[in-house]
Short mmCIF file of C-alpha atoms and ligand atoms in Angstrom, two decimals:
data_model
loop_
_atom_site.label_atom_id
_atom_site.label_comp_id
_atom_site.label_asym_id
_atom_site.label_seq_id
_atom_site.Cartn_x
_atom_site.Cartn_y
_atom_site.Cartn_z
CA MET B 1 113.27 -193.83 95.06
CA LYS B 2 115.58 -196.73 94.02
CA ILE B 3 117.40 -198.09 97.07
CA GLY B 4 120.23 -200.56 97.29
CA VAL B 5 121.07 -202.36 100.43
CA ALA B 6 124.43 -203.93 100.66
CA GLY B 7 125.86 -206.05 103.44
CA SER B 8 125.74 -209.43 105.13
CA VAL B 9 123.30 -212.13 104.62
CA GLY B 10 123.52 -214.98 107.22
CA LEU B 11 121.88 -217.61 109.22
CA ASP B 12 121.94 -217.78 113.10
CA HIS B 13 122.06 -221.18 114.83
CA LEU B 14 120.93 -220.46 118.44
CA MET B 15 121.29 -223.50 120.96
CA ASN B 16 120.77 -223.58 124.63
CA PHE B 17 122.86 -225.75 127.09
CA SER B 18 121.20 -226.58 130.39
CA GLY B 19 124.21 -226.46 132.63
CA LYS B 20 127.39 -224.31 133.05
CA PHE B 21 130.08 -224.41 130.52
CA THR B 22 132.53 -223.69 133.30
CA ASP B 23 131.75 -227.07 134.95
CA SER B 24 133.47 -228.81 132.07
CA PHE B 25 136.73 -226.84 132.17
CA VAL B 26 139.19 -228.50 134.46
CA ALA B 27 141.86 -226.02 135.67
CA GLY B 28 145.31 -227.27 134.82
CA SER B 29 144.16 -229.38 131.88
CA LEU B 30 143.04 -226.74 129.27
CA GLU B 31 145.85 -227.28 126.80
CA LYS B 32 143.88 -230.00 125.07
CA ILE B 33 140.24 -229.66 125.15
CA SER B 34 137.50 -231.66 123.39
CA LEU B 35 134.25 -230.82 124.54
CA SER B 36 130.70 -231.42 123.33
CA PHE B 37 127.64 -230.09 124.85
CA LEU B 38 124.24 -231.67 124.57
CA VAL B 39 122.05 -228.80 123.95
CA ASP B 40 118.10 -228.90 124.33
CA SER B 41 117.06 -226.28 121.91
CA LEU B 42 118.10 -225.33 118.33
CA ASP B 43 116.66 -222.28 116.65
CA VAL B 44 117.61 -221.28 113.18
CA ARG B 45 117.06 -217.88 112.27
CA ARG B 46 117.30 -215.60 109.22
CA GLY B 47 119.79 -212.76 109.72
CA GLY B 48 122.51 -210.71 108.29
CA CYS B 49 122.52 -207.01 108.36
CA ALA B 50 121.59 -206.29 104.69
CA ALA B 51 118.83 -208.97 104.87
CA ASN B 52 117.44 -207.49 108.04
CA ILE B 53 117.22 -204.00 106.73
CA ALA B 54 115.91 -205.03 103.32
CA PHE B 55 113.24 -207.24 104.91
CA GLY B 56 112.03 -204.25 107.08
CA MET B 57 111.87 -201.98 103.89
CA GLY B 58 109.99 -204.78 101.88
CA VAL B 59 107.64 -205.20 104.71
CA LEU B 60 106.79 -201.38 104.61
CA GLY B 61 106.06 -201.79 101.01
CA LEU B 62 109.35 -200.77 99.28
CA ASN B 63 111.42 -202.88 96.89
CA PRO B 64 114.92 -202.50 97.80
CA VAL B 65 117.54 -204.20 95.84
CA LEU B 66 119.78 -206.65 97.92
CA ILE B 67 123.41 -206.47 97.26
CA ALA B 68 125.09 -209.52 99.03
CA ALA B 69 127.42 -212.51 98.48
CA VAL B 70 125.32 -215.49 99.35
CA GLY B 71 126.00 -219.28 99.42
CA LYS B 72 124.77 -222.32 97.52
CA ASP B 73 122.29 -222.72 100.35
CA TRP B 74 120.51 -219.49 99.12
CA PRO B 75 117.29 -220.74 97.39
CA ASP B 76 115.20 -221.07 100.75
CA TYR B 77 116.13 -217.61 102.26
CA GLU B 78 115.78 -216.02 98.63
CA ALA B 79 112.19 -217.28 98.43
CA TRP B 80 111.50 -215.78 101.84
CA LEU B 81 112.99 -212.40 101.16
CA SER B 82 111.42 -211.97 97.64
CA ARG B 83 108.06 -212.94 99.17
CA HIS B 84 108.50 -209.99 101.48
CA GLY B 85 109.31 -207.48 98.73
CA VAL B 86 113.01 -207.66 98.54
CA ASP B 87 114.60 -207.66 95.01
CA THR B 88 117.01 -210.53 95.41
CA SER B 89 117.91 -210.93 91.69
CA HIS B 90 121.30 -209.23 91.98
CA ALA B 91 122.74 -211.32 94.71
CA LEU B 92 126.11 -212.97 94.02
CA VAL B 93 125.69 -216.69 94.61
CA SER B 94 128.89 -218.47 95.56
CA GLN B 95 129.74 -221.69 93.88
CA THR B 96 131.66 -223.37 96.57
CA LEU B 97 130.79 -221.72 99.81
CA PHE B 98 127.89 -221.65 102.19
CA THR B 99 125.97 -218.44 103.24
CA ALA B 100 127.63 -216.81 106.42
CA HIS B 101 126.69 -218.78 109.52
CA PHE B 102 126.67 -217.78 113.17
CA MET B 103 126.63 -220.49 115.75
CA VAL B 104 126.12 -219.76 119.36
CA THR B 105 125.42 -221.85 122.45
CA THR B 106 124.40 -220.09 125.63
CA ASP B 107 124.61 -221.85 128.92
CA ASP B 108 122.34 -221.12 132.14
CA ASP B 109 124.73 -218.44 133.21
CA LEU B 110 124.25 -216.87 129.86
CA ASN B 111 127.88 -217.44 129.01
CA GLN B 112 128.17 -218.02 125.31
CA ILE B 113 130.44 -219.98 122.99
CA ALA B 114 130.26 -218.79 119.38
CA SER B 115 131.59 -219.14 116.08
CA PHE B 116 131.10 -216.95 112.86
CA PHE B 117 131.82 -218.24 109.54
CA PRO B 118 131.67 -215.46 107.01
CA GLY B 119 131.54 -218.07 104.08
CA ALA B 120 130.21 -216.56 100.93
CA MET B 121 130.50 -213.05 102.54
CA SER B 122 134.03 -213.03 101.68
CA GLU B 123 133.18 -212.87 98.04
CA ALA B 124 131.20 -209.66 98.45
CA ARG B 125 134.44 -207.80 97.59
CA ASN B 126 133.96 -209.15 93.87
CA ILE B 127 130.58 -207.48 93.70
CA GLU B 128 130.44 -204.65 91.11
CA LEU B 129 127.90 -202.05 91.37
CA GLY B 130 128.20 -200.74 87.82
CA PRO B 131 126.63 -203.97 86.10
CA ILE B 132 124.09 -204.27 88.91
CA MET B 133 122.78 -200.74 88.13
CA GLU B 134 122.89 -201.16 84.43
CA LYS B 135 120.21 -203.68 84.91
CA ALA B 136 118.41 -202.65 87.93
CA GLY B 137 118.72 -198.86 87.36
CA ARG B 138 120.83 -196.15 88.97
CA PHE B 139 120.39 -196.16 92.77
CA ASP B 140 119.13 -192.96 94.34
CA MET B 141 120.67 -194.27 97.46
CA LEU B 142 123.01 -197.18 98.60
CA VAL B 143 122.91 -198.42 102.20
CA ILE B 144 126.29 -199.85 103.15
CA SER B 145 125.77 -202.16 106.08
CA PRO B 146 128.16 -204.56 107.70
CA ASP B 147 129.78 -206.89 105.23
CA ASP B 148 133.18 -208.11 104.11
CA PRO B 149 135.21 -204.83 105.05
CA GLU B 150 136.79 -204.63 101.56
CA ALA B 151 133.38 -204.73 99.79
CA MET B 152 132.23 -201.89 102.29
CA LEU B 153 135.15 -199.60 101.25
CA ARG B 154 134.67 -200.52 97.58
CA HIS B 155 131.09 -199.57 97.65
CA SER B 156 131.68 -196.15 99.39
CA GLU B 157 134.42 -195.34 96.94
CA THR B 158 132.19 -196.32 93.79
CA CYS B 159 129.25 -194.14 95.33
CA ARG B 160 131.64 -191.12 95.65
CA GLU B 161 133.03 -191.71 92.13
CA LEU B 162 129.58 -192.03 90.57
CA GLY B 163 127.80 -189.36 92.75
CA ILE B 164 125.42 -191.80 94.34
CA ALA B 165 124.16 -190.88 97.88
CA PHE B 166 125.13 -193.53 100.34
CA ALA B 167 124.28 -194.14 103.84
CA ALA B 168 127.25 -195.54 105.83
CA ASP B 169 126.40 -198.04 108.58
CA PRO B 170 129.53 -199.60 109.85
CA SER B 171 127.89 -201.16 113.08
CA GLN B 172 129.61 -204.19 114.28
CA GLN B 173 132.33 -204.22 111.64
CA MET B 174 133.88 -200.82 113.36
CA ALA B 175 135.69 -203.40 115.63
CA ARG B 176 137.59 -204.91 112.77
CA MET B 177 138.13 -201.77 110.72
CA SER B 178 141.17 -199.50 111.26
CA GLY B 179 140.86 -195.67 111.70
CA GLU B 180 141.72 -195.07 108.08
CA ASP B 181 139.12 -197.63 106.79
CA ILE B 182 136.34 -195.92 109.03
CA LYS B 183 137.31 -192.61 107.53
CA LEU B 184 137.34 -193.89 103.84
CA LEU B 185 133.93 -195.43 104.66
CA ILE B 186 132.23 -192.49 105.92
CA GLU B 187 133.73 -189.67 104.11
CA GLY B 188 130.91 -187.85 102.11
CA ALA B 189 128.06 -190.15 103.13
CA SER B 190 124.59 -188.60 103.08
CA TYR B 191 123.65 -190.49 106.21
CA LEU B 192 125.72 -192.06 108.95
CA PHE B 193 124.16 -194.51 111.14
CA MET B 194 125.74 -195.50 114.48
CA ASN B 195 124.97 -196.09 118.31
CA GLU B 196 126.57 -194.03 120.90
CA TYR B 197 129.26 -196.60 121.66
CA GLU B 198 130.13 -196.79 118.02
CA LEU B 199 130.39 -193.16 117.76
CA ALA B 200 132.88 -192.99 120.71
CA LEU B 201 134.86 -195.89 118.92
CA ALA B 202 134.91 -194.01 115.62
CA MET B 203 136.20 -190.98 117.36
CA GLN B 204 138.97 -193.25 119.18
CA LYS B 205 140.02 -194.99 115.98
CA THR B 206 140.08 -192.12 113.52
CA GLY B 207 141.25 -189.45 115.80
CA TRP B 208 138.35 -187.11 114.59
CA SER B 209 136.37 -185.17 117.16
CA ASP B 210 132.55 -185.32 117.32
CA ALA B 211 132.32 -182.26 115.36
CA GLU B 212 134.76 -183.58 112.80
CA ILE B 213 132.77 -186.56 112.01
CA LEU B 214 129.74 -184.50 111.57
CA GLU B 215 131.14 -182.25 109.04
CA ARG B 216 132.16 -185.27 107.00
CA VAL B 217 128.68 -186.49 106.52
CA LYS B 218 125.40 -184.74 105.38
CA VAL B 219 123.26 -186.31 108.35
CA ARG B 220 124.31 -188.27 111.43
CA VAL B 221 121.79 -190.54 113.07
CA ILE B 222 122.66 -191.81 116.61
CA THR B 223 120.64 -194.59 118.05
CA LEU B 224 120.31 -194.29 121.83
CA GLY B 225 118.88 -197.60 122.81
CA SER B 226 115.83 -197.35 124.95
CA LYS B 227 116.37 -193.56 124.99
CA GLY B 228 115.54 -193.41 121.18
CA ALA B 229 117.58 -191.69 118.64
CA LYS B 230 118.85 -188.43 117.55
CA VAL B 231 119.42 -186.80 114.08
CA GLU B 232 121.75 -184.00 113.54
CA THR B 233 123.69 -182.05 110.90
CA ALA B 234 126.80 -179.74 110.89
CA ASN B 235 124.39 -176.79 110.21
CA GLY B 236 122.58 -176.95 113.18
CA GLU B 237 119.55 -179.38 112.51
CA PHE B 238 118.74 -181.44 115.48
CA VAL B 239 115.92 -183.72 116.44
CA GLN B 240 115.60 -186.34 119.14
CA ILE B 241 112.79 -188.90 119.21
CA HIS B 242 111.63 -191.26 121.94
CA CYS B 243 110.75 -194.93 121.65
CA PRO B 244 107.11 -196.14 121.43
CA LYS B 245 106.11 -198.03 124.50
CA GLU B 246 106.94 -201.94 124.08
CA ASN B 247 104.50 -204.52 125.05
CA SER B 248 107.41 -206.97 125.97
CA LYS B 249 111.22 -207.12 125.79
CA THR B 250 111.32 -210.54 124.11
CA ASP B 251 114.52 -210.30 122.02
CA PRO B 252 116.41 -207.27 121.11
CA THR B 253 118.61 -208.85 118.24
CA GLY B 254 118.23 -206.91 115.12
CA VAL B 255 116.85 -203.70 116.56
CA GLY B 256 119.59 -201.60 114.95
CA ASP B 257 119.00 -203.10 111.51
CA SER B 258 115.25 -202.61 111.87
CA PHE B 259 115.55 -199.01 112.89
CA ARG B 260 117.49 -198.47 109.75
CA SER B 261 114.95 -199.93 107.51
CA GLY B 262 112.09 -197.82 109.04
CA PHE B 263 114.42 -194.65 108.80
CA ILE B 264 115.20 -195.21 105.09
CA ALA B 265 111.63 -196.13 104.23
CA GLY B 266 110.81 -192.57 105.55
CA LEU B 267 113.49 -191.07 103.40
CA ALA B 268 112.10 -192.96 100.30
CA TRP B 269 108.70 -191.37 101.14
CA GLY B 270 110.13 -187.90 101.36
CA LEU B 271 109.33 -187.42 105.21
CA SER B 272 111.21 -185.24 107.72
CA HIS B 273 114.10 -186.74 109.68
CA GLU B 274 111.92 -186.72 112.66
CA ARG B 275 109.29 -188.98 111.12
CA CYS B 276 112.01 -191.13 109.58
CA ALA B 277 113.42 -191.70 113.09
CA GLN B 278 110.12 -192.26 114.48
CA LEU B 279 109.47 -195.12 111.79
CA GLY B 280 112.60 -196.61 112.59
CA ALA B 281 111.71 -196.62 116.31
CA LEU B 282 108.54 -198.31 115.85
CA ILE B 283 109.71 -201.03 113.72
CA ALA B 284 112.55 -201.63 116.26
CA THR B 285 109.81 -202.04 118.90
CA TYR B 286 108.16 -204.65 116.81
CA VAL B 287 111.59 -206.35 116.52
CA ILE B 288 112.03 -206.39 120.28
CA GLU B 289 108.60 -207.81 120.90
CA THR B 290 109.26 -210.86 118.77
CA MET B 291 111.83 -213.76 118.72
CA GLY B 292 114.00 -213.23 115.65
CA THR B 293 114.74 -210.39 113.30
CA GLN B 294 112.52 -211.08 110.54
CA GLU B 295 109.54 -212.49 112.39
CA TYR B 296 107.50 -209.41 113.09
CA ARG B 297 104.15 -208.72 111.45
CA PHE B 298 101.61 -205.98 111.46
CA THR B 299 98.64 -204.65 109.45
CA SER B 300 98.74 -201.19 108.14
CA GLU B 301 95.96 -200.18 110.43
CA GLU B 302 97.94 -201.45 113.58
CA PHE B 303 101.02 -199.86 112.54
CA VAL B 304 99.40 -196.44 112.00
CA ALA B 305 97.30 -196.77 115.33
CA ARG B 306 100.56 -197.54 117.30
CA PHE B 307 102.53 -194.60 115.64
CA GLU B 308 99.59 -192.22 116.60
CA GLU B 309 99.67 -193.57 120.11
CA ALA B 310 103.36 -192.85 120.27
CA TYR B 311 103.75 -189.74 118.36
CA GLY B 312 100.36 -188.08 117.96
CA GLN B 313 97.72 -187.77 115.21
CA ALA B 314 99.37 -185.16 113.14
CA ALA B 315 102.48 -187.32 112.68
CA ALA B 316 100.46 -190.46 112.00
CA ALA B 317 98.55 -188.74 109.30
CA GLU B 318 101.88 -187.85 107.65
CA ILE B 319 102.89 -191.60 107.31
CA SER B 320 99.48 -193.37 106.91
CA ALA B 321 99.17 -192.90 103.15
CA HIS B 322 102.59 -194.58 102.75
CA ILE B 323 101.83 -197.73 104.86
CA ARG B 324 100.75 -200.71 102.96
N1 ATP I 401 115.02 -201.26 125.20
C1 ATP I 401 114.60 -200.49 124.18
N2 ATP I 401 113.17 -200.25 124.12
C2 ATP I 401 112.71 -199.72 123.16
N3 ATP I 401 113.30 -199.55 121.79
C3 ATP I 401 114.56 -199.72 121.89
C4 ATP I 401 115.24 -200.35 122.94
N4 ATP I 401 116.52 -200.63 122.59
C5 ATP I 401 116.67 -200.25 121.23
N5 ATP I 401 115.42 -199.52 120.93
C6 ATP I 401 115.21 -199.00 119.58
O1 ATP I 401 116.10 -199.55 118.53
C7 ATP I 401 117.08 -198.54 118.13
C8 ATP I 401 118.33 -198.95 117.89
O2 ATP I 401 118.74 -199.46 119.20
P1 ATP I 401 120.38 -199.34 119.62
O3 ATP I 401 120.71 -197.91 119.90
O4 ATP I 401 120.46 -200.37 120.72
O5 ATP I 401 121.00 -199.91 118.33
P2 ATP I 401 122.30 -200.99 118.26
O6 ATP I 401 123.29 -200.91 119.46
O7 ATP I 401 122.92 -200.85 116.94
O8 ATP I 401 121.54 -202.45 118.23
P3 ATP I 401 121.94 -203.81 117.69
O9 ATP I 401 122.22 -204.64 118.84
O10 ATP I 401 120.83 -204.12 116.91
O11 ATP I 401 123.25 -203.52 116.94
C9 ATP I 401 116.71 -197.44 119.06
O12 ATP I 401 116.99 -196.11 118.47
C10 ATP I 401 115.31 -197.48 119.56
O13 ATP I 401 114.50 -197.02 118.65
MG1 MG I 402 124.02 -202.06 115.88
#
């Protein structure tokens, strides 16, 4: 199964400030501020939704095609992703801009001051799927993850026109999208991924009811945080899965993306929706246990043993042949 993963690629710069930001704000003189915080740690991590999803699929032995606009600083990140099984040869490399950057400083009270620079991501709207598929082959499925909103809408439109199955994953970009945009993005999707909050937001913004949203897609996958995930269809299929027990809660960043990578890998292997969701939940558990979104590692034996512990022997037997 040939799978394209469209969406953001970015670098996160995470800093910690020992102290409280609020001690530096002087009431009454906030019209002109010039603040500099001396931070005592800097962590640079690879991220971006499409990169996280494609990375997880690559680690599971698939070879997804990354569809993203990246910056002139791309070579390092590209080498990393291609080493982990991602086909990076179709990325659009900006001549002028840097890859998207997220900079956040956190203080001792967990207050944060952050900036997001979309950078090259804004050029994603210039990406044409047609010429990419002429070279890479026709996609059996395109995952549309958070990206430049215009690019997301364009990809879903192209998929509908060409009859290509797509998975709509608006995630954090939903906050920026209008109800009309959300409708256009999800209409006709084979899979729709959301968490519970995003589903409520989608209902509010589109004016569609829960059932109306369900009717517009083939399969809807709702992640429920520590309660797992549920998969449902308008004609009555319903499965809910629980999460494997995690060994630590180290850093939850990227759980949503990694869940999608496991789920879609399961689809590529022709497994049931229940197994797909369980695969997603196990990868998400690995992500929770490690700092960063692309730092987890496992051997196939470990992965299958953990899957068996969480979901039983018969379930593990179904996935074991696929895990490399
Ligand atoms: N506390 C937890 N313990 C174990 N697994 C978890 C926990 N939180 C999330 N997960 C796993 O990750 C999946 C996705 O989590 P969640 O519903 O929080 O997504 P999200 O809100 O989109 O996350 P993100 O912050 O990455 O966008 C869940 O279905 C579950 O498998
Ligand atoms: Mg999410």
